[in-house]
Amino acid sequence: MDQKKNRKSWLDAGLQTLASDGPEGLRIMAIAERLGVTKGSFYWHFKNLEEYQSALLQEWEQGHTQDAIACVESTGGDAAAKLRKWFIGAVAADITLARAIRSWSLSNQHTGVIQARVDQKRIDYLIKLLRGAGWDKDQAATLGRWAYWAWVGYSTLDGPRVTDKQVDLILSVLQPR
């Protein structure tokens, strides 16, 4: 076994730990044990826990926002097709990590700043898609914010998964008449 692991292994393990145990679970020794390496491996990649936590948040932002947007954009199609892809991805995603980070953002200022930036990037993307679907600037802004806020609410509550039929209904409401 690789005694150091790599930075990505540490980040993946940290995100999994954050999702399952919350920020309290982000303890160097516990994650090292999970990875089957020594604590020294951690310091090969990160200066301290604070740097590690920042790297985790950057990894989350990149993978769950920037890469998600790039994935939707790479599929091509018109704004309506991209909206469908975005919503299907959002409701199918494992939301345990999103819950953990949003909860952490309430008590940690740095996390709160990153959460706010991620929220704004996602809202801006929705607004862009809604504008492309035919809504004017103000309407798209209102609908984009409300659609995102609805997803945040959905992601924080335990309830049934949204079905394809329900996604169709949501998207029909977001189409200009």
Coordinates of N, CA and C in Angstrom, one line a residue:
M1 N 0.8 -1.2 0.0 CA 0.0 0.0 0.0 C 0.9 1.2 0.0
D2 N 0.5 2.2 -0.7 CA 1.2 3.5 -0.7 C 1.1 4.2 0.6
Q3 N 2.3 4.3 1.3 CA 2.3 4.8 2.7 C 1.9 6.3 2.8
K4 N 2.0 7.0 1.7 CA 1.7 8.5 1.7 C 0.3 8.8 1.2
K5 N -0.2 7.9 0.4 CA -1.4 8.2 -0.4 C -1.1 9.4 -1.3
N6 N -2.1 9.9 -1.9 CA -1.9 11.2 -2.6 C -2.9 12.2 -2.1
R7 N -2.7 13.4 -2.5 CA -3.5 14.5 -2.0 C -5.0 14.3 -2.3
K8 N -5.3 13.7 -3.5 CA -6.6 13.4 -3.9 C -7.3 12.4 -3.0
S9 N -6.5 11.4 -2.6 CA -7.0 10.4 -1.6 C -7.4 11.0 -0.3
W10 N -6.6 11.9 0.2 CA -6.9 12.6 1.4 C -8.2 13.5 1.2
L11 N -8.3 14.2 0.1 CA -9.5 15.0 -0.2 C -10.7 14.2 -0.3
D12 N -10.7 13.1 -1.0 CA -11.8 12.2 -1.2 C -12.3 11.6 0.2
A13 N -11.3 11.2 1.0 CA -11.6 10.7 2.3 C -12.2 11.8 3.2
G14 N -11.7 13.0 3.1 CA -12.2 14.1 3.9 C -13.6 14.4 3.5
L15 N -13.9 14.4 2.2 CA -15.3 14.8 1.8 C -16.2 13.7 2.3
Q16 N -15.8 12.4 2.2 CA -16.6 11.3 2.7 C -16.9 11.4 4.2
T17 N -15.8 11.8 4.9 CA -15.9 11.9 6.3 C -16.8 13.1 6.7
L18 N -16.7 14.2 6.0 CA -17.5 15.4 6.2 C -19.0 15.0 6.0
A19 N -19.3 14.3 4.9 CA -20.7 13.9 4.6 C -21.2 12.9 5.7
S20 N -20.4 12.0 6.2 CA -20.9 11.0 7.1 C -20.9 11.5 8.6
D21 N -19.9 12.3 8.9 CA -19.7 12.7 10.3 C -19.7 14.2 10.6
G22 N -19.8 15.0 9.6 CA -19.8 16.4 9.8 C -18.4 16.9 10.0
P23 N -18.2 18.2 10.2 CA -16.9 18.8 10.4 C -16.2 18.3 11.6
E24 N -16.9 17.8 12.6 CA -16.3 17.2 13.8 C -15.5 16.0 13.5
G25 N -15.9 15.3 12.4 CA -15.2 14.1 12.0 C -13.8 14.4 11.3
L26 N -13.6 15.6 10.9 CA -12.4 15.9 10.2 C -11.2 16.0 11.2
R27 N -10.8 14.8 11.6 CA -9.6 14.7 12.5 C -8.5 13.9 11.8
I28 N -7.4 14.5 11.8 CA -6.3 13.9 11.0 C -6.0 12.4 11.3
M29 N -5.9 12.1 12.5 CA -5.6 10.7 12.8 C -6.7 9.7 12.4
A30 N -8.0 10.2 12.6 CA -9.1 9.3 12.2 C -9.1 9.1 10.7
I31 N -8.8 10.1 9.9 CA -8.8 10.0 8.5 C -7.6 9.2 8.0
A32 N -6.5 9.3 8.7 CA -5.3 8.5 8.4 C -5.6 7.1 8.6
E33 N -6.2 6.7 9.7 CA -6.6 5.3 9.9 C -7.6 4.8 8.9
R34 N -8.5 5.7 8.5 CA -9.4 5.3 7.4 C -8.7 5.0 6.1
L35 N -7.6 5.7 5.9 CA -6.9 5.5 4.6 C -5.8 4.4 4.8
G36 N -5.6 4.0 6.0 CA -4.6 3.0 6.3 C -3.1 3.5 6.2
V37 N -3.0 4.8 6.6 CA -1.6 5.4 6.5 C -1.3 6.0 7.9
T38 N -0.1 6.5 8.0 CA 0.3 7.2 9.2 C -0.1 8.7 9.1
K39 N -0.2 9.3 10.3 CA -0.5 10.7 10.4 C 0.5 11.6 9.6
G40 N 1.8 11.1 9.5 CA 2.8 11.8 8.7 C 2.4 12.0 7.3
S41 N 1.7 11.1 6.7 CA 1.2 11.2 5.3 C 0.4 12.5 5.1
F42 N -0.4 12.8 6.1 CA -1.2 14.0 6.0 C -0.3 15.3 5.8
Y43 N 0.8 15.3 6.6 CA 1.7 16.5 6.6 C 2.5 16.5 5.4
W44 N 2.6 15.5 4.6 CA 3.2 15.5 3.3 C 2.5 16.4 2.3
H45 N 1.1 16.4 2.5 CA 0.3 17.1 1.6 C -0.3 18.4 2.1
F46 N -0.5 18.6 3.4 CA -1.1 19.7 4.0 C -0.3 20.2 5.2
K47 N -0.3 21.5 5.4 CA 0.5 22.2 6.5 C -0.2 21.9 7.8
N48 N -1.6 22.0 7.8 CA -2.3 21.8 9.1 C -3.8 21.5 8.7
L49 N -4.6 21.3 9.8 CA -6.0 21.0 9.6 C -6.7 22.1 8.9
E50 N -6.4 23.4 9.2 CA -7.1 24.5 8.6 C -6.8 24.5 7.1
E51 N -5.6 24.3 6.6 CA -5.3 24.2 5.2 C -6.1 23.1 4.6
Y52 N -6.1 21.9 5.2 CA -6.9 20.8 4.7 C -8.3 21.1 4.6
Q53 N -8.9 21.7 5.6 CA -10.3 22.1 5.5 C -10.6 23.0 4.3
S54 N -9.7 24.0 4.1 CA -9.8 24.9 2.9 C -9.7 24.1 1.6
A55 N -8.8 23.2 1.6 CA -8.7 22.4 0.4 C -9.9 21.5 0.1
L56 N -10.5 21.0 1.2 CA -11.7 20.2 1.0 C -12.8 21.1 0.4
L57 N -13.0 22.3 0.9 CA -14.0 23.2 0.4 C -13.8 23.6 -1.0
Q58 N -12.5 23.8 -1.4 CA -12.2 24.1 -2.8 C -12.5 22.9 -3.7
E59 N -12.2 21.7 -3.2 CA -12.5 20.5 -4.0 C -14.0 20.3 -4.2
W60 N -14.7 20.6 -3.1 CA -16.2 20.5 -3.2 C -16.7 21.5 -4.2
E61 N -16.3 22.8 -4.0 CA -16.7 23.8 -4.9 C -16.4 23.5 -6.4
Q62 N -15.2 23.0 -6.6 CA -14.9 22.6 -8.0 C -15.7 21.5 -8.5
G63 N -15.8 20.4 -7.8 CA -16.5 19.2 -8.2 C -18.0 19.4 -8.3
H64 N -18.6 20.1 -7.3 CA -20.0 20.1 -7.2 C -20.6 21.4 -7.8
T65 N -19.8 22.3 -8.3 CA -20.3 23.5 -8.9 C -19.7 23.7 -10.3
Q66 N -18.4 24.0 -10.3 CA -17.7 24.3 -11.6 C -17.8 23.1 -12.5
D67 N -17.4 21.9 -12.0 CA -17.5 20.7 -12.9 C -18.9 20.3 -13.3
A68 N -19.8 20.5 -12.4 CA -21.3 20.2 -12.7 C -21.7 21.2 -13.8
I69 N -21.4 22.4 -13.7 CA -21.8 23.4 -14.8 C -21.1 23.0 -16.1
A70 N -19.8 22.6 -16.1 CA -19.1 22.2 -17.3 C -19.7 21.0 -17.9
C71 N -20.2 20.1 -17.0 CA -20.8 18.8 -17.5 C -22.1 19.2 -18.3
V72 N -22.9 20.0 -17.7 CA -24.2 20.4 -18.3 C -23.9 21.1 -19.6
E73 N -22.9 22.0 -19.6 CA -22.6 22.8 -20.8 C -22.1 21.8 -21.9
S74 N -21.3 20.8 -21.5 CA -20.7 19.9 -22.5 C -21.7 19.1 -23.3
T75 N -22.9 18.9 -22.7 CA -23.9 18.1 -23.3 C -24.6 18.8 -24.5
G76 N -24.4 20.1 -24.6 CA -24.9 20.8 -25.7 C -26.4 21.0 -25.6
G77 N -27.1 21.4 -26.7 CA -28.5 21.6 -26.7 C -28.9 23.0 -26.3
D78 N -30.2 23.2 -26.3 CA -30.6 24.6 -25.9 C -30.7 24.7 -24.4
A79 N -31.2 25.9 -24.0 CA -31.2 26.2 -22.6 C -32.2 25.3 -21.9
A80 N -33.3 25.0 -22.5 CA -34.3 24.1 -21.9 C -33.7 22.7 -21.6
A81 N -32.9 22.2 -22.6 CA -32.3 20.9 -22.4 C -31.3 20.9 -21.3
K82 N -30.5 22.0 -21.2 CA -29.6 22.2 -20.1 C -30.2 22.3 -18.8
L83 N -31.4 23.0 -18.7 CA -32.1 23.1 -17.5 C -32.5 21.7 -17.0
R84 N -33.0 20.9 -17.9 CA -33.5 19.6 -17.6 C -32.3 18.8 -17.0
K85 N -31.1 18.9 -17.7 CA -29.9 18.1 -17.2 C -29.5 18.6 -15.8
W86 N -29.6 19.9 -15.6 CA -29.2 20.5 -14.3 C -30.1 20.0 -13.2
F87 N -31.4 20.1 -13.5 CA -32.4 19.6 -12.5 C -32.3 18.1 -12.2
I88 N -32.2 17.4 -13.2 CA -32.1 15.9 -13.0 C -30.8 15.6 -12.2
G89 N -29.7 16.3 -12.5 CA -28.5 16.1 -11.8 C -28.7 16.5 -10.3
A90 N -29.3 17.6 -10.1 CA -29.5 18.2 -8.8 C -30.3 17.3 -7.9
V91 N -31.4 16.7 -8.4 CA -32.3 15.9 -7.6 C -31.8 14.5 -7.4
A92 N -30.9 14.1 -8.3 CA -30.3 12.7 -8.2 C -29.0 12.7 -7.4
A93 N -28.5 13.8 -7.1 CA -27.2 13.9 -6.4 C -27.4 13.4 -4.9
D94 N -26.3 12.9 -4.4 CA -26.2 12.5 -3.0 C -26.1 13.8 -2.2
I95 N -27.1 14.1 -1.4 CA -27.1 15.5 -0.8 C -26.6 15.5 0.6
T96 N -26.0 14.4 1.1 CA -25.5 14.3 2.4 C -24.3 15.3 2.6
L97 N -23.4 15.4 1.6 CA -22.3 16.3 1.6 C -22.8 17.8 1.6
A98 N -23.8 18.0 0.7 CA -24.3 19.4 0.7 C -24.9 19.8 2.0
R99 N -25.6 18.9 2.7 CA -26.2 19.2 4.0 C -25.1 19.5 5.0
A100 N -24.1 18.6 5.0 CA -23.0 18.8 6.0 C -22.3 20.2 5.8
I101 N -22.0 20.5 4.5 CA -21.3 21.8 4.3 C -22.2 23.0 4.6
R102 N -23.5 22.9 4.3 CA -24.4 24.0 4.6 C -24.5 24.2 6.1
S103 N -24.6 23.1 6.8 CA -24.7 23.1 8.3 C -23.4 23.7 8.9
W104 N -22.2 23.3 8.3 CA -20.9 23.8 8.8 C -20.8 25.3 8.5
S105 N -21.4 25.7 7.4 CA -21.3 27.1 7.0 C -22.0 28.1 8.1
L106 N -22.9 27.5 8.8 CA -23.6 28.3 9.8 C -22.8 28.6 11.0
S107 N -21.7 27.8 11.3 CA -20.9 28.0 12.4 C -19.4 28.3 12.1
N108 N -19.1 28.3 10.8 CA -17.7 28.6 10.4 C -17.7 29.6 9.4
Q109 N -17.1 30.8 9.7 CA -17.1 31.9 8.8 C -16.5 31.6 7.4
H110 N -15.3 30.9 7.4 CA -14.7 30.6 6.1 C -15.6 29.7 5.2
T111 N -16.2 28.7 5.9 CA -17.1 27.8 5.1 C -18.3 28.6 4.6
G112 N -18.8 29.6 5.5 CA -19.9 30.4 5.1 C -19.7 31.2 3.9
V113 N -18.5 31.8 3.8 CA -18.1 32.6 2.6 C -18.1 31.7 1.3
I114 N -17.5 30.5 1.5 CA -17.5 29.6 0.3 C -18.9 29.1 -0.1
Q115 N -19.7 28.8 0.9 CA -21.1 28.4 0.7 C -21.8 29.5 -0.1
A116 N -21.6 30.7 0.4 CA -22.3 31.9 -0.3 C -21.9 32.0 -1.7
R117 N -20.6 31.8 -2.0 CA -20.0 31.9 -3.3 C -20.6 30.8 -4.2
V118 N -20.6 29.6 -3.7 CA -21.2 28.5 -4.4 C -22.6 28.7 -4.8
D119 N -23.4 29.2 -3.7 CA -24.8 29.5 -4.0 C -25.0 30.5 -5.1
Q120 N -24.2 31.5 -5.1 CA -24.3 32.6 -6.1 C -23.9 32.1 -7.5
K121 N -22.9 31.2 -7.6 CA -22.5 30.7 -8.9 C -23.6 29.8 -9.4
R122 N -24.2 29.0 -8.6 CA -25.3 28.2 -9.0 C -26.6 29.0 -9.4
I123 N -26.9 30.0 -8.6 CA -28.0 30.9 -9.0 C -27.7 31.6 -10.3
D124 N -26.5 32.1 -10.5 CA -26.2 32.8 -11.7 C -26.3 31.9 -12.9
Y125 N -25.9 30.6 -12.7 CA -26.0 29.7 -13.8 C -27.5 29.4 -14.2
L126 N -28.3 29.2 -13.1 CA -29.7 29.0 -13.4 C -30.3 30.3 -14.1
I127 N -30.0 31.4 -13.7 CA -30.5 32.7 -14.3 C -30.0 32.7 -15.8
K128 N -28.8 32.3 -16.0 CA -28.3 32.3 -17.4 C -29.2 31.3 -18.3
L129 N -29.5 30.1 -17.7 CA -30.3 29.2 -18.5 C -31.7 29.7 -18.7
L130 N -32.2 30.3 -17.6 CA -33.6 30.8 -17.8 C -33.7 32.0 -18.8
R131 N -32.6 32.8 -18.8 CA -32.6 33.9 -19.8 C -32.6 33.2 -21.2
G132 N -31.8 32.2 -21.3 CA -31.7 31.5 -22.6 C -33.0 30.8 -23.0
A133 N -33.8 30.5 -22.0 CA -35.1 29.8 -22.3 C -36.2 30.9 -22.7
G134 N -35.8 32.2 -22.5 CA -36.8 33.2 -23.0 C -37.3 34.1 -21.9
W135 N -36.9 34.0 -20.7 CA -37.3 34.9 -19.6 C -36.5 36.2 -19.7
D136 N -37.1 37.3 -19.3 CA -36.4 38.6 -19.3 C -35.5 38.5 -18.1
K137 N -34.6 39.5 -18.0 CA -33.6 39.6 -16.9 C -34.2 39.5 -15.5
D138 N -35.2 40.3 -15.2 CA -35.8 40.3 -13.9 C -36.5 39.0 -13.6
Q139 N -37.3 38.5 -14.5 CA -38.0 37.3 -14.3 C -37.1 36.1 -14.1
A140 N -36.0 36.0 -14.9 CA -35.0 35.0 -14.8 C -34.4 35.0 -13.4
A141 N -34.0 36.2 -13.0 CA -33.4 36.4 -11.7 C -34.3 35.9 -10.6
T142 N -35.6 36.3 -10.6 CA -36.5 35.8 -9.6 C -36.7 34.3 -9.6
L143 N -36.9 33.8 -10.8 CA -37.2 32.3 -11.0 C -35.9 31.5 -10.6
G144 N -34.7 32.0 -11.0 CA -33.5 31.3 -10.7 C -33.2 31.3 -9.2
R145 N -33.5 32.4 -8.5 CA -33.3 32.4 -7.0 C -34.3 31.4 -6.4
W146 N -35.6 31.5 -6.8 CA -36.6 30.7 -6.2 C -36.4 29.2 -6.5
A147 N -36.0 28.9 -7.7 CA -35.7 27.5 -8.0 C -34.5 26.9 -7.2
Y148 N -33.5 27.8 -7.0 CA -32.4 27.3 -6.2 C -32.7 27.2 -4.7
W149 N -33.5 28.2 -4.2 CA -33.9 28.1 -2.8 C -34.8 26.9 -2.6
A150 N -35.6 26.6 -3.5 CA -36.4 25.4 -3.4 C -35.5 24.1 -3.3
W151 N -34.5 24.1 -4.1 CA -33.6 22.9 -4.1 C -32.9 22.9 -2.7
V152 N -32.4 24.0 -2.2 CA -31.8 24.1 -0.9 C -32.7 23.5 0.2
G153 N -34.0 23.9 0.1 CA -35.0 23.4 1.1 C -35.1 21.9 0.9
Y154 N -35.2 21.5 -0.4 CA -35.4 20.0 -0.6 C -34.2 19.3 -0.1
S155 N -33.0 19.8 -0.3 CA -31.8 19.1 0.1 C -31.6 19.1 1.6
T156 N -32.3 19.9 2.4 CA -32.1 19.9 3.8 C -33.2 19.1 4.5
L157 N -34.2 18.6 3.8 CA -35.3 17.9 4.4 C -35.2 16.4 4.0
D158 N -35.7 15.6 4.9 CA -35.8 14.2 4.5 C -37.2 14.0 3.9
G159 N -37.2 13.5 2.7 CA -38.5 13.3 2.0 C -38.2 12.4 0.8
P160 N -39.3 12.1 0.1 CA -39.2 11.3 -1.1 C -38.4 11.9 -2.2
R161 N -37.7 11.1 -3.0 CA -37.0 11.6 -4.1 C -37.9 12.2 -5.1
V162 N -37.5 13.2 -5.8 CA -38.3 13.8 -6.9 C -38.3 12.9 -8.1
T163 N -39.5 12.6 -8.6 CA -39.6 11.7 -9.8 C -39.4 12.5 -11.1
D164 N -39.2 11.7 -12.1 CA -39.0 12.3 -13.5 C -40.3 13.1 -13.8
K165 N -41.4 12.6 -13.5 CA -42.7 13.3 -13.8 C -42.7 14.6 -13.0
Q166 N -42.2 14.7 -11.8 CA -42.2 15.9 -11.0 C -41.2 16.9 -11.6
V167 N -40.1 16.4 -12.1 CA -39.1 17.3 -12.8 C -39.7 17.9 -14.0
D168 N -40.5 17.1 -14.7 CA -41.2 17.6 -15.9 C -42.1 18.7 -15.5
L169 N -42.9 18.6 -14.4 CA -43.8 19.6 -14.0 C -43.0 20.9 -13.6
I170 N -41.9 20.7 -12.8 CA -41.1 21.9 -12.4 C -40.6 22.6 -13.6
L171 N -40.1 21.9 -14.6 CA -39.6 22.5 -15.8 C -40.7 23.1 -16.6
S172 N -41.8 22.6 -16.6 CA -42.9 23.2 -17.4 C -43.3 24.6 -16.8
V173 N -43.2 24.7 -15.5 CA -43.5 26.0 -14.8 C -42.4 27.0 -15.2
L174 N -41.2 26.5 -15.4 CA -40.1 27.4 -15.7 C -39.9 27.8 -17.1
Q175 N -40.8 27.3 -18.0 CA -40.8 27.6 -19.4 C -41.7 28.9 -19.6
P176 N -41.2 29.9 -20.3 CA -42.1 31.1 -20.5 C -43.2 30.7 -21.4
R177 N -44.3 31.3 -21.2 CA -45.5 31.1 -22.0 C -45.6 32.0 -23.2

